Amino acid sequence: MEKNVVILDIDYVTYENKPVIRLFSKDKDKNIVLLDDSFEPYLYVAPKDNVKKCQEQILDTLEGVHIEEVIKKDFQVEKTFLKVTFLNPQELAKNRDALRDLDQVDHIREHDIPFYRRYLIDRDVIPMTEVKACGEKIDSFLNLDSKKHDLEIIKLTKPLERVGDDLQDFRILSFDLEVRNPHGMPNSEVDEIIMIGVASNFGINQVISTKTNSEDRDDFVNQVASEKEMIETFIDIVKKSNVDIIVGYNSDNFDFPYLKDRAKSHGIDLDLGMDDSNIKFIRRGFANAASFKGLIHVDLYLVMRRYMTLERYTLERVYYELFGEEKVDVPGEHIWEYWDSDSTQLDDLFDYSLDDVVSTLKIAQQTLPLNLELTRIVGQPLFDLSRMATGQQAEWFLVKEAYFDNEVVPNKPGGSNFTIRAAEEDNEGGYVKEPEIGLHENLVQFDFRSLYPSIIISKNISPDMLVVGDVENREDYNISPEHDLKFKKNPKGFIPSVISKILNERFKIKKAMKASVDPTEKKTLDVQQQAIKRLANTMYGIYGFPRFRWYSYECAKAITSWGRQYIKRAMKKAEDYGFYAIYADTDGFYAKYKK
DNA sequence: AGGTTCCGGGG
DNA sequence: GTGTACGGAACCT
């Protein structure tokens, strides 16, 4: 059978010792899980000097691996690697260290790319877009049961085909808890949930509670008998509404952990997964992320911290910044008093609860389009992408581009490598001329368009083009104004070529945007070009950040040193025409016309 | 100057 | 989950 579906989420399970990729998807009216058992985990081995000997040693040491000799580019230089394929990801993880330590092995590469990400990259599958699936329908697979979970299960017989890059419409639901907290920040062991606010882009706007508001107020309260029933009602709404994306504000760290604890105390499972599986908290560094199979949870707090620069990121502050309106406010420490009061204060608390969840939905509608575009460009799941720093988004984008360029990805710096990188002096940044104090008139503003991306492209600044030591023909190199850093003029470096590619794409989109007469299309194109701009601007940052795969202190230094040269030159030139700069920063300045 | 601890959001 | 992890301000020594 053939079917067009939209992919929401991905994971894998191990079945009979083999990995099976599961793509949680949907079509117009049904949830669909695609199964693909045709993909195997692998890594690359760089042999020391003798490829054959290395291959023999690996085969002698490890059981059940398959080895293939491949030519891959490493910083643009073609080299022979051994592609070592394992039975399953667990085997790869278990044997990675032993492999690295073999005396015929120089080093290993691409050994730390999560299996589902590898699948998305290698199979060119883009989350949140439409694909054509060919396969056979099956009734069940492991814990998945098509009847019990009301979904279709399709075992793929052919690779997925891209149908189009068009972004789909998604069903978005926001939620928010209010808790009775007589002693400061609530404690889920003792403090009950008093309200659950729910809003959606498909008509739901309500507050579930054990109390209700006055008759003269708008009727948005869904009154139930107990806290247990509140939680059950919430779960029921989410499940019945076929939600694609569930959003909250700080829901990774507050709402979902709290809801889970309270549900547990009533013997309820927070089983919102497409397969009725439970909520799962994924440890990501210092914080947790709340996740469900096939239901994308986006915590907008994390998204907003990247989306705009503010001194604080409270829901109130972010909402004000985006929409210029004040929110209904109830001071946190008084919530329990409002709840206990049974008067207009209780009504106000209901209004506050609804306002919070409606604002959260509005913020989601405002910001998700950009994140969906980034998902499409970066090629990783929205759940992951919404929690990545922009530098990580850029890095995963480069990992994907490297695959299509037949480049082996550099390893992440580990241990001593990282310490060396981190110990390097801070790079001198852009040129800043402190503003001259006073009220100035007759000012002109001047700025470079994408200064750093342009420098990277025009000077071919890329770690694979950097040459250390003396060179014969200096004219074959772009040489930085300070530090004598030399970059080959040819061929085009990996990162400059990626940036030119996406900037060309942006140029085309901007052109189409100007030509378009349909306001919806215009808006969509605008979001697309913004997403690309963000990604292009991040590329400078990745050179200067010690944890990145393409980290290069030299590249970072070269970019800023050319940057300083360009802006100073421009200021000088402006002065020749009678413009005196009163303030400058990195890629632009304000100047006063003296005449 | 250099190292260590604390904090964000949420109620 | 092919796990190991932020970044700036405030506060010590």
Coordinates of C-alpha atoms (C1' of nucleotides) in Angstrom, one line a residue:
Chain A
M1 CA 0.0 0.0 0.0
E2 CA 0.9 3.6 -0.5
K3 CA 0.1 6.5 1.7
N4 CA 1.1 10.2 2.2
V5 CA 1.8 11.0 5.8
V6 CA 3.4 13.8 7.9
I7 CA 6.2 12.8 10.3
L8 CA 5.9 14.2 13.8
D9 CA 8.4 12.2 15.8
I10 CA 10.9 9.4 15.6
D11 CA 12.6 6.8 17.8
Y12 CA 13.8 3.2 17.6
V13 CA 13.3 0.0 19.4
T14 CA 15.4 -3.2 19.3
Y15 CA 13.5 -6.2 18.1
E16 CA 15.2 -9.6 17.8
N17 CA 18.5 -7.9 18.3
K18 CA 17.9 -5.6 15.3
P19 CA 17.0 -1.9 15.4
V20 CA 13.6 -0.8 14.1
I21 CA 13.0 2.8 13.4
R22 CA 9.5 4.0 14.4
L23 CA 8.2 7.2 12.7
F24 CA 5.2 8.6 14.5
S25 CA 3.1 10.2 11.9
K26 CA -0.4 11.2 10.8
D27 CA -2.5 11.7 7.8
K28 CA -5.7 13.8 7.7
D29 CA -7.6 11.9 10.3
K30 CA -5.5 9.1 11.7
N31 CA -2.3 8.4 13.6
I32 CA 0.1 6.2 11.7
V33 CA 3.3 4.6 12.9
L34 CA 5.8 3.6 10.1
L35 CA 8.3 0.9 10.9
D36 CA 11.6 0.6 9.1
D37 CA 14.0 -2.3 10.0
S38 CA 16.3 -1.6 7.0
F39 CA 18.7 0.8 8.7
E40 CA 21.9 -0.2 10.5
P41 CA 24.2 1.7 12.8
Y42 CA 27.7 2.4 11.7
L43 CA 30.8 4.5 12.4
Y44 CA 34.0 5.3 10.5
V45 CA 37.5 4.1 11.4
A46 CA 40.5 6.0 10.2
P47 CA 43.2 3.3 9.8
K48 CA 46.7 4.1 11.0
D49 CA 48.8 3.2 7.9
N50 CA 47.7 -0.2 6.6
V51 CA 44.1 -0.4 5.6
K52 CA 44.1 -4.2 5.2
K53 CA 45.8 -4.9 8.4
C54 CA 43.4 -2.6 10.2
Q55 CA 40.5 -4.3 8.7
E56 CA 41.8 -7.8 9.7
Q57 CA 42.5 -6.6 13.3
I58 CA 38.9 -5.3 13.6
L59 CA 37.4 -8.5 12.3
D60 CA 39.7 -10.5 14.7
T61 CA 38.6 -8.4 17.6
L62 CA 34.9 -7.8 17.1
E63 CA 32.1 -10.3 16.3
G64 CA 29.1 -9.6 14.1
V65 CA 30.4 -6.4 12.4
H66 CA 30.5 -5.7 8.7
I67 CA 33.3 -3.7 7.2
E68 CA 33.4 -1.8 4.0
E69 CA 36.3 0.3 2.6
V70 CA 35.1 3.8 1.6
I71 CA 36.5 7.0 0.3
K72 CA 35.4 10.0 2.2
K73 CA 36.6 13.6 2.3
D74 CA 38.2 14.7 5.6
F75 CA 38.6 18.5 5.5
Q76 CA 38.3 18.3 1.7
V77 CA 41.1 15.7 1.4
E78 CA 40.0 12.3 0.1
K79 CA 41.0 9.5 2.4
T80 CA 40.2 5.8 2.9
F81 CA 38.0 5.0 5.9
L82 CA 36.6 1.8 7.1
K83 CA 32.8 1.9 7.5
V84 CA 32.1 -0.5 10.4
T85 CA 28.5 -1.6 10.6
F86 CA 27.1 -3.1 13.8
L87 CA 24.1 -5.2 14.5
N88 CA 22.4 -2.6 16.7
P89 CA 23.2 0.8 18.4
Q90 CA 23.9 -0.9 21.7
E91 CA 26.7 -3.0 20.1
L92 CA 28.2 0.1 18.7
A93 CA 28.2 1.9 22.0
K94 CA 29.6 -1.2 23.8
N95 CA 32.5 -1.7 21.3
R96 CA 33.4 1.8 20.5
D97 CA 36.2 2.1 23.1
A98 CA 37.8 -1.2 22.2
L99 CA 37.8 -0.2 18.6
R100 CA 39.4 3.1 19.3
D101 CA 42.2 1.4 21.3
L102 CA 43.3 -1.0 18.6
D103 CA 46.8 -0.4 17.5
Q104 CA 45.9 -0.4 13.8
V105 CA 43.2 2.2 14.4
D106 CA 44.2 5.9 14.3
H107 CA 40.9 7.2 15.5
I108 CA 37.1 6.7 15.0
R109 CA 34.6 9.2 13.6
E110 CA 30.8 9.8 13.6
H111 CA 30.5 7.4 16.6
D112 CA 28.3 9.7 18.7
I113 CA 25.4 10.5 16.3
P114 CA 22.2 9.3 17.8
F115 CA 20.7 6.5 15.7
Y116 CA 17.4 8.2 14.9
R117 CA 19.3 11.4 13.8
R118 CA 21.6 9.3 11.6
Y119 CA 18.5 7.8 10.0
L120 CA 16.9 11.2 9.3
I121 CA 20.1 12.4 7.7
D122 CA 21.1 9.4 5.6
R123 CA 17.5 8.8 4.4
D124 CA 16.9 12.5 3.8
V125 CA 13.7 12.4 5.9
I126 CA 12.5 15.8 7.1
P127 CA 10.3 15.9 10.2
M128 CA 7.0 17.9 9.9
T129 CA 6.8 17.5 6.1
E130 CA 4.9 15.1 4.0
V131 CA 6.4 11.8 2.8
K132 CA 5.1 9.0 0.7
A133 CA 5.2 5.7 2.5
C134 CA 5.2 2.3 0.7
G135 CA 4.7 -0.8 2.8
E136 CA 2.3 -3.3 4.3
K137 CA -0.2 -2.8 7.0
I138 CA 0.2 -4.9 10.1
D139 CA -2.0 -5.3 13.1
S140 CA 0.6 -5.1 15.9
F141 CA 4.3 -4.8 16.6
L142 CA 5.7 -5.2 20.1
N143 CA 3.5 -3.1 22.4
L144 CA 1.9 -1.3 19.5
D145 CA -1.6 -2.5 18.7
S146 CA -3.5 -0.9 15.9
K147 CA -6.9 -1.5 17.4
K148 CA -6.1 -0.8 21.0
H149 CA -4.3 2.5 20.2
D150 CA -6.5 3.5 17.3
L151 CA -3.6 3.9 14.8
E152 CA -2.3 2.4 11.6
I153 CA 1.0 0.5 11.6
I154 CA 2.8 0.3 8.3
K155 CA 6.0 -1.8 7.8
L156 CA 8.0 0.0 5.1
T157 CA 9.1 -2.0 2.1
K158 CA 10.7 0.9 0.2
P159 CA 12.6 4.0 1.4
L160 CA 10.4 7.0 2.1
E161 CA 10.0 9.6 -0.7
R162 CA 9.7 13.3 -0.1
V163 CA 6.4 14.7 -1.3
G164 CA 7.1 18.3 -0.8
D165 CA 8.7 20.8 1.6
D166 CA 5.4 22.5 2.4
L167 CA 4.8 22.9 6.0
Q168 CA 1.6 21.4 7.3
D169 CA -1.1 22.8 9.6
F170 CA -0.8 21.4 13.0
R171 CA -3.2 21.0 15.9
I172 CA -1.7 23.0 18.8
L173 CA -2.9 22.8 22.4
S174 CA -1.5 24.8 25.3
F175 CA -2.0 24.0 29.0
D176 CA -1.2 25.5 32.3
L177 CA -1.7 24.5 36.0
E178 CA -2.7 26.5 39.0
V179 CA -1.8 25.1 42.4
R180 CA -3.0 25.9 45.9
N181 CA 0.2 27.0 47.6
P182 CA -0.2 28.3 51.1
H183 CA 3.5 28.1 51.8
G184 CA 5.4 29.6 48.9
M185 CA 6.4 27.5 45.9
P186 CA 4.1 24.5 45.6
N187 CA 5.2 21.0 46.7
S188 CA 3.6 18.3 44.7
E189 CA 3.4 16.0 47.7
V190 CA 1.0 18.1 49.5
D191 CA -0.3 21.0 47.4
E192 CA -3.3 20.1 45.1
I193 CA -3.8 21.3 41.6
I194 CA -6.8 23.7 41.6
M195 CA -7.1 24.6 37.9
I196 CA -5.9 23.2 34.6
G197 CA -6.2 25.7 31.8
V198 CA -6.5 24.4 28.2
A199 CA -6.5 26.4 24.9
S200 CA -6.1 25.3 21.4
N201 CA -6.1 26.5 17.8
F202 CA -9.1 24.3 17.1
G203 CA -11.7 25.8 19.4
I204 CA -11.0 24.6 23.0
N205 CA -10.8 27.4 25.6
Q206 CA -11.5 26.2 29.1
V207 CA -10.4 25.9 32.7
I208 CA -11.0 22.6 34.4
S209 CA -11.5 23.0 38.1
T210 CA -13.4 21.7 41.1
K211 CA -15.0 25.1 41.6
T212 CA -16.6 27.4 39.1
N213 CA -16.9 31.2 38.5
S214 CA -19.9 33.5 39.1
E215 CA -22.9 33.3 36.8
D216 CA -22.4 36.8 35.4
R217 CA -18.9 35.9 34.1
D218 CA -18.1 34.1 30.8
D219 CA -18.8 30.4 31.0
F220 CA -15.4 28.8 30.4
V221 CA -15.1 26.7 33.5
N222 CA -15.5 22.9 33.2
Q223 CA -16.4 21.9 36.7
V224 CA -15.6 18.5 37.9
A225 CA -15.8 16.6 41.2
S226 CA -12.2 16.2 42.3
E227 CA -8.6 16.8 41.5
K228 CA -8.4 13.2 40.1
E229 CA -11.3 14.0 37.7
M230 CA -9.5 17.2 36.7
I231 CA -6.4 15.3 35.6
E232 CA -8.5 12.6 33.9
T233 CA -10.5 15.2 32.0
F234 CA -7.3 16.9 30.9
I235 CA -5.9 13.6 29.6
D236 CA -9.1 12.8 27.9
I237 CA -9.2 16.2 26.1
V238 CA -5.7 15.8 24.8
K239 CA -6.2 12.2 23.6
K240 CA -9.6 12.8 22.0
S241 CA -8.4 16.0 20.2
N242 CA -5.7 14.4 18.2
V243 CA -3.2 17.0 19.3
D244 CA 0.1 17.3 17.3
I245 CA 1.9 19.8 19.4
I246 CA 1.4 20.4 23.1
V247 CA 2.9 23.6 24.5
G248 CA 3.4 25.1 28.0
Y249 CA 5.5 27.7 29.7
N250 CA 8.3 26.2 31.7
S251 CA 6.4 23.0 31.4
D252 CA 9.6 20.9 31.2
N253 CA 10.4 21.9 34.8
F254 CA 7.1 22.7 36.4
D255 CA 3.8 21.8 34.8
F256 CA 4.6 18.3 33.6
P257 CA 6.7 17.1 36.5
Y258 CA 4.0 18.4 38.9
L259 CA 1.1 16.9 36.9
K260 CA 2.9 13.6 36.8
D261 CA 3.4 13.5 40.6
R262 CA -0.2 14.5 41.3
A263 CA -1.5 11.9 38.8
K264 CA 0.6 9.3 40.4
S265 CA -0.7 10.0 43.8
H266 CA -4.2 9.2 42.4
G267 CA -3.0 6.1 40.6
I268 CA -3.3 7.7 37.2
D269 CA -0.8 7.4 34.3
L270 CA 0.1 10.4 32.2
D271 CA -0.2 8.2 29.2
L272 CA -0.5 10.8 26.4
G273 CA 1.7 9.0 23.9
M274 CA 0.3 8.1 20.5
D275 CA 0.7 4.5 21.7
D276 CA -0.7 5.3 25.1
S277 CA 2.8 5.3 26.6
N278 CA 3.7 7.3 29.6
I279 CA 5.4 10.7 29.9
K280 CA 9.1 10.3 30.0
F281 CA 11.7 12.8 31.3
I282 CA 14.8 12.9 29.3
R283 CA 17.8 14.2 31.1
R284 CA 19.5 16.9 29.1
G285 CA 22.3 18.3 31.1
F286 CA 21.1 20.3 34.1
A287 CA 17.5 20.1 33.2
N288 CA 14.9 17.6 32.1
A289 CA 12.7 17.5 29.0
A290 CA 9.2 16.1 29.2
S291 CA 8.4 13.9 26.2
F292 CA 5.7 11.7 24.8
K293 CA 5.8 9.3 21.9
G294 CA 4.3 10.9 18.8
L295 CA 3.0 14.0 20.7
I296 CA 5.4 16.9 20.4
H297 CA 5.9 18.8 23.6
V298 CA 7.4 22.3 23.1
D299 CA 8.4 24.3 26.2
L300 CA 8.0 27.9 25.1
Y301 CA 10.2 29.3 27.9
L302 CA 13.2 27.7 26.2
V303 CA 12.2 28.9 22.8
M304 CA 11.6 32.4 23.9
R305 CA 15.0 32.7 25.5
R306 CA 16.5 32.2 22.0
Y307 CA 13.9 34.1 20.1
M308 CA 14.4 37.5 21.8
T309 CA 16.8 39.3 24.0
L310 CA 15.3 40.4 27.3
E311 CA 16.5 41.0 30.8
R312 CA 13.8 38.5 32.1
Y313 CA 11.7 35.8 30.4
T314 CA 8.6 35.6 32.5
L315 CA 5.4 34.8 30.6
E316 CA 4.2 38.3 31.4
R317 CA 7.3 40.0 30.1
V318 CA 7.5 37.9 26.9
Y319 CA 3.8 38.4 26.2
Y320 CA 4.2 42.2 26.7
E321 CA 7.2 42.3 24.3
L322 CA 5.3 40.4 21.6
F323 CA 1.9 41.9 21.8
G324 CA 2.3 45.1 23.7
E325 CA -0.5 44.2 26.1
E326 CA -0.4 43.6 29.9
K327 CA -1.7 40.3 31.1
V328 CA -4.2 39.7 33.9
D329 CA -2.1 39.3 37.0
V330 CA -2.4 37.5 40.2
P331 CA 0.7 37.5 42.4
G332 CA 2.0 34.0 42.8
E333 CA 2.2 34.0 46.6
H334 CA -1.5 35.0 46.9
I335 CA -3.0 32.4 44.5
W336 CA -4.2 30.2 47.4
E337 CA -6.0 33.2 49.1
Y338 CA -7.8 34.0 45.8
W339 CA -8.8 30.3 45.6
D340 CA -10.1 30.2 49.2
S341 CA -11.9 33.5 49.0
D342 CA -15.1 32.4 47.1
S343 CA -15.7 35.9 45.9
T344 CA -14.7 38.1 43.0
Q345 CA -11.1 37.1 43.8
L346 CA -12.0 33.6 42.8
D347 CA -13.5 34.9 39.6
D348 CA -10.3 36.8 39.0
L349 CA -8.2 33.7 39.5
F350 CA -10.3 31.9 36.8
D351 CA -9.7 34.8 34.5
Y352 CA -6.0 34.7 35.2
S353 CA -5.8 30.9 34.5
L354 CA -7.6 31.3 31.2
D355 CA -5.5 34.3 30.3
D356 CA -2.3 32.4 31.0
V357 CA -3.1 29.5 28.8
V358 CA -4.5 31.7 26.0
S359 CA -1.4 33.9 26.1
T360 CA 0.8 30.8 25.9
L361 CA -1.2 29.6 22.8
K362 CA -0.8 33.0 21.2
I363 CA 3.0 33.0 21.8
A364 CA 3.1 29.5 20.3
Q365 CA 1.3 30.6 17.2
Q366 CA 3.6 33.5 16.9
T367 CA 6.9 31.6 17.3
L368 CA 6.2 28.0 16.0
P369 CA 6.3 28.9 12.3
L370 CA 10.0 30.0 12.6
N371 CA 10.8 26.8 14.6
L372 CA 9.0 24.7 12.0
E373 CA 11.1 26.3 9.3
L374 CA 14.3 25.6 11.3
T375 CA 13.1 22.0 11.7
R376 CA 12.8 21.8 8.0
I377 CA 16.2 23.2 7.3
V378 CA 18.1 21.5 10.1
G379 CA 16.3 18.3 9.5
Q380 CA 15.9 17.2 13.1
P381 CA 12.7 16.7 15.1
L382 CA 10.9 19.8 16.4
F383 CA 11.0 18.4 20.0
D384 CA 14.9 18.3 19.8
L385 CA 15.2 21.5 17.8
S386 CA 13.1 23.6 20.2
R387 CA 15.5 22.7 23.0
M388 CA 18.7 23.3 21.0
A389 CA 20.9 26.4 21.3
T390 CA 21.2 28.1 18.0
G391 CA 24.8 26.9 17.7
Q392 CA 23.6 23.3 18.1
Q393 CA 21.0 23.9 15.4
A394 CA 23.8 25.1 13.1
E395 CA 25.9 22.1 14.0
W396 CA 23.2 19.6 13.2
F397 CA 22.6 21.4 9.9
L398 CA 26.3 21.1 9.1
V399 CA 26.3 17.4 10.0
K400 CA 23.6 16.9 7.5
E401 CA 25.3 19.0 4.8
A402 CA 28.6 17.1 5.5
Y403 CA 26.8 13.8 4.7
F404 CA 25.7 15.1 1.3
D405 CA 29.1 16.5 0.6
N406 CA 30.7 13.1 1.4
E407 CA 32.7 14.8 4.2
V408 CA 33.4 12.9 7.5
V409 CA 32.2 15.0 10.4
P410 CA 34.9 16.2 12.9
N411 CA 34.6 14.7 16.4
K412 CA 33.3 16.6 19.3
P413 CA 36.2 17.8 21.5
G414 CA 36.5 15.5 24.5
G415 CA 38.6 15.6 27.6
S416 CA 42.0 17.2 27.1
N417 CA 41.1 18.5 23.7
F418 CA 38.2 20.5 25.2
T419 CA 40.5 21.9 28.0
I420 CA 42.9 23.2 25.4
R421 CA 40.2 24.8 23.5
A422 CA 38.6 26.4 26.5
A423 CA 41.9 27.7 27.8
E424 CA 42.5 29.8 24.7
E425 CA 42.2 33.5 25.2
D426 CA 39.0 35.2 24.5
N427 CA 38.9 36.3 20.9
E428 CA 38.9 40.1 20.4
G429 CA 35.4 40.9 19.1
G430 CA 34.0 43.5 16.8
Y431 CA 35.3 47.1 16.8
V432 CA 33.4 49.4 19.2
K433 CA 33.5 53.1 19.3
E434 CA 31.9 54.3 22.5
P435 CA 29.0 56.7 21.8
E436 CA 29.8 60.4 22.2
I437 CA 27.5 61.7 24.8
G438 CA 25.0 64.4 23.8
L439 CA 22.0 65.0 21.6
H440 CA 23.1 64.6 18.0
E441 CA 21.4 65.8 14.8
N442 CA 21.9 65.2 11.1
L443 CA 22.7 61.5 11.6
V444 CA 23.1 58.8 9.1
Q445 CA 23.2 55.1 9.8
F446 CA 25.4 52.8 8.0
D447 CA 25.6 49.0 8.3
F448 CA 27.0 46.0 6.5
R449 CA 24.6 43.4 5.3
S450 CA 25.5 40.0 7.0
L451 CA 29.1 41.2 7.7
Y452 CA 30.4 38.0 9.2
P453 CA 28.8 35.5 6.9
S454 CA 30.1 37.7 4.0
I455 CA 33.6 37.7 5.3
I456 CA 33.5 33.9 5.8
I457 CA 32.5 33.5 2.1
S458 CA 34.7 36.1 0.5
K459 CA 37.8 35.2 2.5
N460 CA 37.0 31.4 2.3
I461 CA 37.4 31.1 6.1
S462 CA 37.1 27.5 6.9
P463 CA 39.2 25.1 9.1
D464 CA 39.8 23.0 6.0
M465 CA 41.4 26.0 4.2
L466 CA 43.6 27.2 7.0
V467 CA 47.3 26.7 6.3
V468 CA 49.7 26.7 9.2
G469 CA 53.4 27.7 8.7
D470 CA 55.1 29.4 5.8
V471 CA 53.7 29.4 2.2
E472 CA 55.4 29.9 -1.1
N473 CA 52.9 32.0 -3.0
R474 CA 51.1 34.4 -0.7
E475 CA 48.8 35.5 -3.5
D476 CA 47.2 32.1 -3.4
Y477 CA 45.9 32.8 0.1
N478 CA 43.6 35.3 1.8
I479 CA 45.7 36.6 4.7
S480 CA 44.0 38.2 7.7
P481 CA 44.9 41.8 8.6
E482 CA 46.2 40.7 12.0
H483 CA 47.8 37.4 13.2
D484 CA 48.9 36.4 9.6
L485 CA 46.2 33.7 9.3
K486 CA 46.3 32.2 5.8
F487 CA 43.3 30.6 4.0
K488 CA 43.6 29.0 0.6
K489 CA 41.6 30.8 -2.1
N490 CA 40.7 27.5 -3.8
P491 CA 38.8 25.2 -3.5
K492 CA 35.8 26.6 -1.7
G493 CA 35.9 25.6 2.0
F494 CA 33.1 23.4 3.5
I495 CA 31.6 26.1 5.7
P496 CA 31.8 29.0 3.2
S497 CA 30.1 26.7 0.6
V498 CA 27.3 25.8 3.0
I499 CA 26.8 29.5 3.8
S500 CA 26.8 30.6 0.2
K501 CA 24.3 27.9 -0.5
I502 CA 21.8 29.0 2.1
L503 CA 22.3 32.7 1.4
N504 CA 21.5 32.0 -2.3
E505 CA 18.4 30.2 -1.1
R506 CA 17.5 33.2 1.1
F507 CA 18.0 35.5 -1.9
K508 CA 15.6 33.5 -4.0
I509 CA 13.0 33.4 -1.2
K510 CA 13.2 37.2 -0.7
K511 CA 12.7 37.6 -4.4
A512 CA 9.7 35.4 -4.4
M513 CA 8.4 37.2 -1.3
K514 CA 8.6 40.6 -3.1
A515 CA 6.8 39.1 -6.1
S516 CA 4.1 37.4 -4.1
V517 CA 0.7 39.1 -3.9
D518 CA -0.9 36.5 -1.5
P519 CA -0.4 37.8 2.1
T520 CA -0.3 34.3 3.7
E521 CA 2.4 33.2 1.2
K522 CA 4.3 36.4 1.8
K523 CA 4.3 35.8 5.5
T524 CA 5.4 32.1 5.1
L525 CA 8.3 33.2 2.8
D526 CA 9.3 35.9 5.3
V527 CA 9.6 33.3 8.1
Q528 CA 11.6 31.1 5.8
Q529 CA 14.1 33.8 4.9
Q530 CA 14.4 34.8 8.6
A531 CA 15.1 31.2 9.6
I532 CA 17.9 31.1 7.0
K533 CA 19.3 34.4 8.2
R534 CA 19.5 33.2 11.8
L535 CA 21.3 30.1 10.7
A536 CA 23.8 32.0 8.5
N537 CA 24.5 34.5 11.3
T538 CA 25.2 31.6 13.8
M539 CA 28.0 30.2 11.6
Y540 CA 30.5 32.7 13.0
G541 CA 29.7 31.7 16.5
I542 CA 30.4 28.0 15.9
Y543 CA 34.0 28.8 15.2
G544 CA 34.5 30.4 18.6
F545 CA 32.7 27.9 20.8
P546 CA 35.0 25.3 22.2
R547 CA 32.4 22.4 22.3
F548 CA 31.7 22.6 18.6
R549 CA 32.8 20.1 16.0
W550 CA 34.0 22.8 13.6
Y551 CA 35.6 24.9 16.4
S552 CA 38.6 26.9 15.1
Y553 CA 40.1 29.7 17.1
E554 CA 42.0 30.8 14.1
C555 CA 38.9 31.1 12.0
A556 CA 37.1 33.1 14.7
K557 CA 40.1 35.4 15.0
A558 CA 40.4 35.9 11.3
I559 CA 36.7 36.8 10.9
T560 CA 36.7 39.5 13.6
S561 CA 40.0 40.9 12.4
W562 CA 38.7 41.4 8.9
G563 CA 35.5 42.7 10.4
R564 CA 37.3 45.4 12.3
Q565 CA 39.3 46.3 9.2
Y566 CA 36.1 46.7 7.1
I567 CA 34.2 48.9 9.6
K568 CA 37.2 51.1 10.2
R569 CA 37.7 51.5 6.5
A570 CA 34.1 52.4 6.0
M571 CA 34.3 55.0 8.8
K572 CA 37.4 56.5 7.2
K573 CA 35.8 56.7 3.8
A574 CA 32.7 58.3 5.3
E575 CA 34.9 60.9 7.0
D576 CA 36.3 61.8 3.6
Y577 CA 32.7 62.8 2.6
G578 CA 32.1 64.8 5.8
F579 CA 30.5 62.2 8.0
Y580 CA 31.9 61.9 11.4
A581 CA 31.2 58.6 13.3
I582 CA 29.8 59.2 16.8
Y583 CA 29.2 55.6 17.6
A584 CA 30.1 52.3 16.0
D585 CA 29.6 48.6 16.9
T586 CA 30.9 45.6 15.0
D587 CA 29.0 45.9 11.7
G588 CA 27.6 49.4 11.6
F589 CA 27.9 53.0 12.8
Y590 CA 26.1 56.3 13.2
A591 CA 27.7 59.4 11.7
K592 CA 27.1 63.1 11.9
Y593 CA 27.1 65.2 8.8
K594 CA 29.5 68.0 9.6
K595 CA 28.5 70.4 6.9
Chain B
dA1 C1' 42.6 38.2 39.9
dG2 C1' 40.8 33.8 40.1
dG3 C1' 37.8 30.4 41.8
dT4 C1' 33.1 28.8 43.4
dT5 C1' 28.2 29.1 44.1
dC6 C1' 23.8 30.4 42.6
dC7 C1' 20.1 31.0 39.6
dG8 C1' 16.8 31.0 35.7
dG9 C1' 11.1 29.7 34.6
dG10 C1' 6.9 28.0 37.3
dG11 C1' 2.9 28.7 41.9
Chain C
dG1 C1' 19.7 6.9 24.5
dT2 C1' 25.7 5.5 19.3
dG3 C1' 23.6 9.2 27.4
dT4 C1' 27.7 13.1 30.9
dA5 C1' 25.3 18.3 30.2
dC6 C1' 24.5 26.2 30.3
dG7 C1' 26.2 30.8 31.1
dG8 C1' 26.2 35.0 33.5
dA9 C1' 26.1 37.4 37.9
dA10 C1' 27.1 37.4 42.6
dC11 C1' 29.8 36.0 46.0
dC12 C1' 33.9 34.4 48.1
dT13 C1' 39.4 34.0 49.0

